[in-house]
Coordinates of N, CA, C and O in Angstrom, one line a residue:
S1 N 94.9 96.6 98.3 CA 93.9 96.0 99.2 C 93.4 94.6 98.7 O 93.2 93.7 99.5
L2 N 93.2 94.5 97.4 CA 92.7 93.3 96.8 C 93.7 92.1 97.1 O 93.2 91.0 97.5
P3 N 95.0 92.3 96.9 CA 95.9 91.2 97.2 C 95.9 90.8 98.6 O 96.0 89.6 99.0
V4 N 95.7 91.8 99.5 CA 95.6 91.5 101.0 C 94.4 90.6 101.3 O 94.5 89.6 101.9
F5 N 93.2 91.0 100.7 CA 92.0 90.2 101.0 C 92.1 88.8 100.3 O 91.6 87.8 100.8
A6 N 92.7 88.8 99.1 CA 92.8 87.5 98.4 C 93.7 86.5 99.3 O 93.5 85.4 99.4
R7 N 94.8 87.1 99.9 CA 95.7 86.3 100.7 C 94.9 85.8 102.0 O 95.1 84.7 102.4
L8 N 94.1 86.7 102.5 CA 93.3 86.3 103.7 C 92.3 85.2 103.4 O 92.2 84.2 104.1
A9 N 91.7 85.3 102.2 CA 90.8 84.2 101.7 C 91.5 82.9 101.5 O 90.9 81.8 101.8
R10 N 92.7 82.9 101.0 CA 93.5 81.7 100.9 C 93.9 81.1 102.2 O 94.0 79.9 102.4
R11 N 94.3 82.0 103.1 CA 94.8 81.6 104.4 C 93.7 81.0 105.3 O 93.9 80.0 106.0
W12 N 92.5 81.7 105.3 CA 91.4 81.2 106.1 C 90.3 80.7 105.2 O 90.5 79.7 104.6
T13 N 89.3 81.4 105.0 CA 88.2 81.1 104.0 C 87.7 82.4 103.5 O 87.9 83.5 104.1
A14 N 87.0 82.3 102.3 CA 86.5 83.5 101.7 C 85.4 84.1 102.7 O 85.3 85.4 102.8
A15 N 84.7 83.3 103.4 CA 83.7 83.8 104.3 C 84.3 84.6 105.4 O 83.8 85.6 105.8
I16 N 85.4 84.0 106.0 CA 86.0 84.7 107.1 C 86.6 86.1 106.6 O 86.5 87.1 107.2
A17 N 87.3 86.0 105.4 CA 87.9 87.2 104.9 C 86.8 88.3 104.6 O 87.0 89.5 104.8
S18 N 85.6 87.8 104.1 CA 84.5 88.7 103.8 C 84.0 89.4 105.0 O 83.8 90.6 105.1
G19 N 83.8 88.6 106.1 CA 83.4 89.1 107.4 C 84.4 90.1 107.9 O 84.0 91.2 108.4
G20 N 85.7 89.8 107.7 CA 86.7 90.8 108.1 C 86.7 92.1 107.4 O 86.8 93.2 107.9
A21 N 86.4 92.0 106.1 CA 86.3 93.2 105.2 C 85.1 94.0 105.7 O 85.2 95.3 105.8
M22 N 84.0 93.3 106.1 CA 82.8 94.1 106.6 C 83.2 94.8 107.9 O 82.8 95.9 108.1
L23 N 83.9 94.1 108.8 CA 84.3 94.8 110.0 C 85.3 96.0 109.8 O 85.2 97.0 110.5
V24 N 86.1 95.8 108.8 CA 87.0 97.0 108.5 C 86.1 98.1 108.0 O 86.4 99.3 108.4
A25 N 85.1 97.9 107.2 CA 84.2 98.9 106.8 C 83.4 99.5 108.0 O 83.3 100.8 108.0
V26 N 83.0 98.7 108.9 CA 82.3 99.2 110.1 C 83.2 100.2 110.8 O 82.7 101.3 111.3
V27 N 84.5 99.9 110.9 CA 85.4 100.8 111.7 C 85.8 102.0 110.9 O 85.9 103.1 111.4
T28 N 86.0 101.9 109.5 CA 86.5 103.0 108.8 C 85.4 103.9 108.2 O 85.7 105.1 108.0
F29 N 84.2 103.4 107.9 CA 83.2 104.3 107.3 C 82.9 105.6 108.2 O 82.7 106.6 107.6
P30 N 82.8 105.5 109.5 CA 82.6 106.7 110.3 C 83.6 107.8 110.1 O 83.4 108.9 110.4
A31 N 84.8 107.4 109.6 CA 85.9 108.4 109.4 C 85.5 109.4 108.3 O 86.0 110.5 108.2
V32 N 84.4 109.1 107.5 CA 84.0 110.0 106.5 C 83.5 111.3 107.2 O 83.4 112.4 106.5
A33 N 83.1 111.3 108.4 CA 82.6 112.4 109.1 C 83.7 113.4 109.5 O 83.5 114.5 109.9
L34 N 85.0 113.0 109.4 CA 86.1 113.8 110.0 C 86.6 114.9 109.1 O 87.1 115.9 109.7
P35 N 86.7 114.7 107.8 CA 87.3 115.8 107.0 C 86.6 117.2 107.3 O 85.4 117.3 107.3
G36 N 87.5 118.2 107.4 CA 87.0 119.5 107.7 C 87.0 119.9 109.2 O 86.8 121.0 109.5
L37 N 87.1 118.9 110.0 CA 87.0 119.2 111.5 C 88.4 119.7 112.1 O 88.4 120.4 113.1
S38 N 89.5 119.3 111.4 CA 90.8 119.8 111.9 C 91.4 120.8 111.0 O 91.2 120.8 109.8
G39 N 92.0 121.8 111.6 CA 92.6 122.9 110.9 C 94.0 122.5 110.5 O 94.6 121.5 111.0
G40 N 94.6 123.3 109.6 CA 96.0 123.1 109.3 C 96.3 122.2 108.1 O 97.3 122.4 107.4
V41 N 95.4 121.3 107.8 CA 95.5 120.4 106.7 C 94.4 120.8 105.7 O 93.2 120.8 106.1
P42 N 94.7 120.9 104.4 CA 93.6 121.3 103.5 C 92.5 120.2 103.5 O 92.8 119.0 103.6
V43 N 91.3 120.6 103.4 CA 90.1 119.7 103.4 C 90.2 118.6 102.3 O 90.0 117.4 102.6
A44 N 90.7 119.0 101.2 CA 90.8 118.1 100.1 C 91.8 117.0 100.4 O 91.6 115.8 100.1
A45 N 92.9 117.3 101.1 CA 93.8 116.3 101.5 C 93.2 115.4 102.5 O 93.5 114.2 102.5
Q46 N 92.4 115.9 103.4 CA 91.8 115.1 104.5 C 90.8 114.1 103.8 O 90.7 113.0 104.2
V47 N 90.0 114.6 102.8 CA 89.1 113.8 102.1 C 89.8 112.7 101.4 O 89.4 111.5 101.5
L48 N 90.9 113.0 100.7 CA 91.6 112.0 100.0 C 92.2 110.9 100.9 O 92.1 109.7 100.6
A49 N 92.7 111.3 102.1 CA 93.2 110.4 103.0 C 92.1 109.4 103.5 O 92.3 108.2 103.6
V50 N 91.0 110.0 103.9 CA 89.9 109.2 104.4 C 89.4 108.2 103.3 O 89.1 107.1 103.5
M51 N 89.3 108.7 102.1 CA 88.8 107.9 101.0 C 89.7 106.7 100.7 O 89.3 105.6 100.3
L52 N 91.0 107.0 100.8 CA 92.0 105.9 100.6 C 91.8 104.8 101.6 O 91.8 103.6 101.3
I53 N 91.6 105.2 102.9 CA 91.3 104.2 103.9 C 90.0 103.5 103.7 O 90.0 102.2 103.8
V54 N 89.0 104.2 103.5 CA 87.7 103.6 103.3 C 87.6 102.7 102.0 O 87.0 101.7 102.0
G55 N 88.4 103.1 101.0 CA 88.5 102.3 99.8 C 89.0 100.9 100.0 O 88.5 100.0 99.3
V56 N 89.9 100.7 101.0 CA 90.3 99.4 101.3 C 89.2 98.5 101.7 O 89.0 97.4 101.3
A57 N 88.3 99.1 102.6 CA 87.2 98.3 103.1 C 86.2 98.0 102.0 O 85.7 96.9 101.9
I58 N 85.9 99.0 101.1 CA 85.0 98.9 100.1 C 85.5 97.8 99.1 O 84.7 97.0 98.6
A59 N 86.8 97.8 98.8 CA 87.3 96.7 97.9 C 87.0 95.3 98.5 O 86.6 94.4 97.7
G60 N 87.2 95.1 99.7 CA 86.9 93.8 100.3 C 85.5 93.5 100.4 O 85.1 92.3 100.1
V61 N 84.6 94.5 100.6 CA 83.2 94.2 100.7 C 82.6 93.8 99.3 O 81.8 93.0 99.2
Y62 N 83.2 94.4 98.2 CA 82.7 94.1 96.9 C 83.4 92.9 96.3 O 82.9 92.3 95.3
L63 N 84.5 92.5 96.8 CA 85.3 91.4 96.3 C 84.6 90.0 96.5 O 84.6 89.2 95.6
F64 N 84.0 89.8 97.6 CA 83.7 88.4 98.1 C 82.3 87.9 97.7 O 82.1 86.7 97.6
P65 N 81.3 88.7 97.5 CA 79.9 88.1 97.2 C 79.9 87.1 96.1 O 79.2 86.1 96.2
G66 N 80.5 87.5 95.0 CA 80.5 86.6 93.8 C 81.1 85.2 94.1 O 80.4 84.2 93.9
P67 N 82.3 85.1 94.6 CA 82.9 83.8 95.0 C 82.1 83.1 96.0 O 81.9 81.8 96.0
L68 N 81.5 83.8 97.0 CA 80.7 83.1 98.0 C 79.5 82.5 97.4 O 79.0 81.4 97.8
L69 N 78.8 83.3 96.5 CA 77.6 82.8 95.9 C 78.0 81.5 95.0 O 77.2 80.6 95.0
A70 N 79.1 81.5 94.4 CA 79.5 80.4 93.6 C 79.7 79.2 94.5 O 79.3 78.0 94.2
D71 N 80.3 79.4 95.7 CA 80.5 78.3 96.7 C 79.1 77.8 97.1 O 79.0 76.6 97.3
I72 N 78.2 78.7 97.4 CA 76.8 78.2 97.8 C 76.2 77.4 96.7 O 75.6 76.3 97.0
C73 N 76.3 77.8 95.4 CA 75.8 77.0 94.3 C 76.4 75.7 94.3 O 75.7 74.6 94.1
D74 N 77.7 75.6 94.4 CA 78.4 74.3 94.4 C 78.0 73.4 95.5 O 77.7 72.2 95.3
A75 N 77.9 73.9 96.7 CA 77.5 73.1 97.9 C 76.0 72.7 97.7 O 75.7 71.5 98.1
D76 N 75.2 73.5 97.2 CA 73.8 73.1 97.0 C 73.7 72.0 96.0 O 72.9 71.0 96.2
A77 N 74.4 72.1 94.9 CA 74.4 71.1 93.8 C 74.9 69.8 94.4 O 74.4 68.7 94.0
A78 N 76.0 69.8 95.2 CA 76.5 68.6 95.8 C 75.5 67.9 96.7 O 75.4 66.7 96.7
A79 N 74.8 68.7 97.5 CA 73.8 68.2 98.4 C 72.5 67.7 97.8 O 72.0 66.7 98.2
S80 N 72.1 68.4 96.7 CA 70.8 68.1 96.1 C 70.9 67.4 94.8 O 69.9 66.8 94.4
G81 N 72.0 67.5 94.1 CA 72.1 66.8 92.8 C 71.5 67.7 91.7 O 71.4 67.2 90.6
V82 N 71.1 68.9 92.0 CA 70.4 69.7 91.1 C 71.2 71.1 91.0 O 71.6 71.6 92.0
R83 N 71.4 71.5 89.8 CA 72.1 72.8 89.6 C 71.1 73.9 89.6 O 70.2 73.9 88.7
R84 N 71.2 74.8 90.5 CA 70.2 75.9 90.6 C 70.8 77.3 90.7 O 70.4 78.1 91.4
E85 N 71.9 77.4 89.9 CA 72.6 78.7 90.0 C 71.7 79.9 89.6 O 71.8 81.0 90.2
G86 N 70.8 79.7 88.7 CA 69.9 80.8 88.2 C 69.1 81.3 89.4 O 68.8 82.5 89.5
V87 N 68.6 80.4 90.2 CA 67.8 80.7 91.4 C 68.6 81.6 92.3 O 68.1 82.6 92.8
F88 N 69.8 81.1 92.6 CA 70.6 81.8 93.6 C 71.1 83.1 93.1 O 71.0 84.1 93.8
Y89 N 71.5 83.2 91.8 CA 71.9 84.5 91.3 C 70.8 85.4 91.1 O 70.9 86.6 91.3
G90 N 69.6 84.9 90.8 CA 68.4 85.8 90.7 C 68.0 86.4 92.0 O 67.7 87.5 92.1
G91 N 68.1 85.5 93.1 CA 67.8 86.0 94.4 C 68.8 87.0 94.9 O 68.5 88.1 95.5
H92 N 70.1 86.8 94.6 CA 71.2 87.7 94.9 C 70.9 89.1 94.2 O 71.0 90.1 94.8
A93 N 70.6 89.0 92.9 CA 70.4 90.2 92.1 C 69.3 91.0 92.6 O 69.3 92.2 92.7
F94 N 68.2 90.3 93.0 CA 67.0 91.0 93.6 C 67.4 91.7 94.9 O 67.0 92.9 95.1
A95 N 68.1 91.0 95.7 CA 68.5 91.6 97.0 C 69.4 92.8 96.8 O 69.2 93.9 97.5
V96 N 70.4 92.7 95.9 CA 71.3 93.9 95.6 C 70.5 95.0 95.1 O 70.7 96.2 95.5
K97 N 69.5 94.8 94.1 CA 68.7 95.9 93.6 C 67.8 96.5 94.6 O 67.6 97.7 94.7
A98 N 67.2 95.7 95.5 CA 66.4 96.2 96.6 C 67.1 97.1 97.5 O 66.7 98.2 97.9
V99 N 68.3 96.6 97.9 CA 69.1 97.5 98.8 C 69.6 98.7 98.1 O 69.6 99.8 98.7
G100 N 69.9 98.6 96.9 CA 70.3 99.8 96.1 C 69.2 100.8 95.9 O 69.5 102.0 95.8
A101 N 68.0 100.3 95.9 CA 66.8 101.2 95.8 C 66.6 101.9 97.1 O 66.1 103.0 97.2
L102 N 66.8 101.2 98.2 CA 66.6 101.8 99.5 C 67.7 102.8 100.0 O 67.5 103.6 100.8
A103 N 68.9 102.6 99.5 CA 70.0 103.4 99.9 C 69.8 104.9 99.6 O 70.0 105.7 100.6
P104 N 69.3 105.3 98.5 CA 69.0 106.8 98.3 C 68.0 107.3 99.3 O 68.1 108.4 99.7
L105 N 67.0 106.5 99.6 CA 66.0 106.9 100.6 C 66.6 107.1 101.9 O 66.4 108.2 102.6
L106 N 67.5 106.2 102.4 CA 68.2 106.4 103.6 C 69.1 107.6 103.6 O 69.1 108.4 104.6
L107 N 69.8 107.8 102.5 CA 70.7 108.9 102.4 C 69.8 110.2 102.5 O 70.2 111.2 103.2
G108 N 68.7 110.3 101.8 CA 67.9 111.5 101.9 C 67.4 111.7 103.3 O 67.3 112.9 103.7
L109 N 67.0 110.7 104.0 CA 66.5 110.9 105.4 C 67.6 111.4 106.3 O 67.4 112.3 107.1
V110 N 68.8 110.9 106.1 CA 70.0 111.3 106.9 C 70.3 112.8 106.6 O 70.5 113.6 107.5
L111 N 70.2 113.1 105.3 CA 70.6 114.5 104.9 C 69.5 115.5 105.3 O 69.8 116.7 105.4
L112 N 68.3 115.0 105.7 CA 67.3 115.9 106.3 C 67.8 116.5 107.6 O 67.3 117.6 108.0
L113 N 68.7 115.9 108.2 CA 69.3 116.3 109.5 C 70.2 117.5 109.3 O 70.7 118.1 110.3
G114 N 70.6 117.8 108.1 CA 71.5 118.9 107.8 C 72.4 118.6 106.6 O 73.1 117.6 106.6
A115 N 72.3 119.5 105.6 CA 73.1 119.2 104.4 C 73.7 120.5 103.8 O 73.9 120.6 102.6
S116 N 74.0 121.4 104.7 CA 74.6 122.7 104.2 C 75.9 123.0 105.0 O 76.2 122.3 106.0
E117 N 76.6 124.0 104.6 CA 77.8 124.3 105.2 C 77.6 124.8 106.7 O 78.4 124.5 107.6
N118 N 76.4 125.4 106.9 CA 76.1 125.9 108.2 C 75.5 124.8 109.1 O 75.5 124.9 110.3
D119 N 74.9 123.8 108.5 CA 74.2 122.7 109.2 C 74.6 121.4 108.6 O 73.9 120.9 107.7
A120 N 75.8 120.9 108.9 CA 76.3 119.7 108.2 C 76.1 118.4 109.0 O 76.7 117.4 108.7
L121 N 75.2 118.4 110.0 CA 75.0 117.2 110.8 C 74.7 116.0 109.9 O 75.3 114.9 110.0
G122 N 73.8 116.1 109.0 CA 73.4 115.0 108.1 C 74.5 114.5 107.3 O 74.8 113.3 107.1
V123 N 75.3 115.4 106.7 CA 76.5 115.1 105.9 C 77.5 114.3 106.8 O 78.0 113.3 106.3
R124 N 77.7 114.8 108.0 CA 78.7 114.1 108.8 C 78.2 112.8 109.3 O 79.0 111.9 109.7
L125 N 76.9 112.5 109.3 CA 76.3 111.3 109.8 C 76.3 110.2 108.7 O 76.1 109.0 109.0
V126 N 76.6 110.6 107.5 CA 76.5 109.6 106.4 C 77.4 108.4 106.6 O 77.1 107.2 106.5
G127 N 78.7 108.7 107.0 CA 79.7 107.6 107.2 C 79.3 106.7 108.4 O 79.3 105.5 108.3
P128 N 78.9 107.3 109.5 CA 78.5 106.5 110.7 C 77.3 105.6 110.4 O 77.2 104.5 110.8
V129 N 76.3 106.2 109.6 CA 75.1 105.4 109.3 C 75.5 104.3 108.3 O 75.0 103.2 108.5
A130 N 76.4 104.6 107.4 CA 76.8 103.5 106.5 C 77.5 102.4 107.3 O 77.3 101.2 107.0
G131 N 78.4 102.8 108.3 CA 79.0 101.8 109.1 C 78.0 101.0 109.9 O 78.2 99.8 110.0
A132 N 77.0 101.6 110.4 CA 75.9 100.9 111.1 C 75.2 99.9 110.2 O 74.9 98.8 110.6
A133 N 75.0 100.3 108.9 CA 74.3 99.4 108.0 C 75.2 98.2 107.7 O 74.7 97.1 107.6
V134 N 76.5 98.4 107.5 CA 77.4 97.3 107.3 C 77.4 96.4 108.5 O 77.5 95.2 108.4
L135 N 77.4 97.0 109.7 CA 77.4 96.2 110.9 C 76.1 95.3 111.0 O 76.2 94.1 111.4
A136 N 75.0 95.8 110.6 CA 73.8 95.0 110.5 C 73.9 93.9 109.5 O 73.5 92.7 109.8
A137 N 74.5 94.2 108.4 CA 74.8 93.1 107.4 C 75.7 92.1 107.9 O 75.5 90.9 107.7
W138 N 76.8 92.5 108.6 CA 77.7 91.6 109.2 C 77.1 90.7 110.2 O 77.3 89.5 110.3
A139 N 76.2 91.3 111.0 CA 75.5 90.5 112.0 C 74.6 89.4 111.4 O 74.6 88.3 111.9
M140 N 74.0 89.7 110.2 CA 73.3 88.7 109.5 C 74.2 87.6 108.8 O 73.9 86.5 108.8
F141 N 75.3 88.1 108.3 CA 76.3 87.3 107.6 C 77.1 86.3 108.5 O 77.5 85.2 108.1
R142 N 77.3 86.7 109.7 CA 78.3 86.0 110.6 C 77.8 84.5 110.8 O 78.6 83.7 111.2
S143 N 76.5 84.2 110.7 CA 76.1 82.8 110.9 C 76.3 82.0 109.6 O 76.2 80.8 109.7
Y144 N 76.8 82.6 108.5 CA 77.0 81.8 107.3 C 78.2 80.9 107.5 O 79.3 81.3 108.0
S145 N 78.1 79.7 107.1 CA 79.2 78.8 107.1 C 79.2 78.0 105.7 O 78.2 77.4 105.4
S146 N 80.3 78.1 105.0 CA 80.4 77.5 103.7 C 80.8 76.0 103.9 O 80.8 75.3 102.9
G147 N 81.2 75.6 105.1 CA 81.7 74.3 105.3 C 83.1 74.1 105.0 O 83.7 73.1 105.1
E148 N 83.7 75.3 104.5 CA 85.2 75.2 104.2 C 85.9 75.2 105.5 O 85.5 75.7 106.5
R149 N 87.1 74.6 105.4 CA 88.0 74.6 106.6 C 89.1 75.6 106.3 O 89.6 75.7 105.3
P150 N 89.4 76.4 107.3 CA 90.5 77.4 107.1 C 91.8 76.7 106.7 O 92.1 75.6 107.2
G151 N 92.5 77.4 105.9 CA 93.8 76.8 105.4 C 95.0 77.1 106.2 O 96.0 77.4 105.7
L152 N 94.8 77.2 107.5 CA 95.9 77.5 108.4 C 96.8 76.3 108.4 O 97.8 76.1 108.7

């Protein structure tokens, strides 16, 4: 999956490829709710298949923030004449830590809806809720423009 996303970033832009990876996550994360619903195939095999698909999206989502942040730093330095990488990376690290701190809270709230074999609603909703969170992130990210021109 990484070579595919790298090729997309070279063909268009890293921002477009990153947005595409987010949309792949939005579509695939809800599939986490599916293992165990169909008979005939072992649940472990179903989980493995879903995780392979979801893993592609996760790879793309984790691949692009670093290069995009470097592009932002370079564009800001060109516009302002001042190198402020520390400010940008500090803000990025704070945002990542804040979201990472809120994720367990959200997971706990979702699991309150059911986290047992007899009542698995919360467990089944984890993927769709994650997809909705990535959709919200994509909605915020889609207005980002690095000024790059697609390499079509």
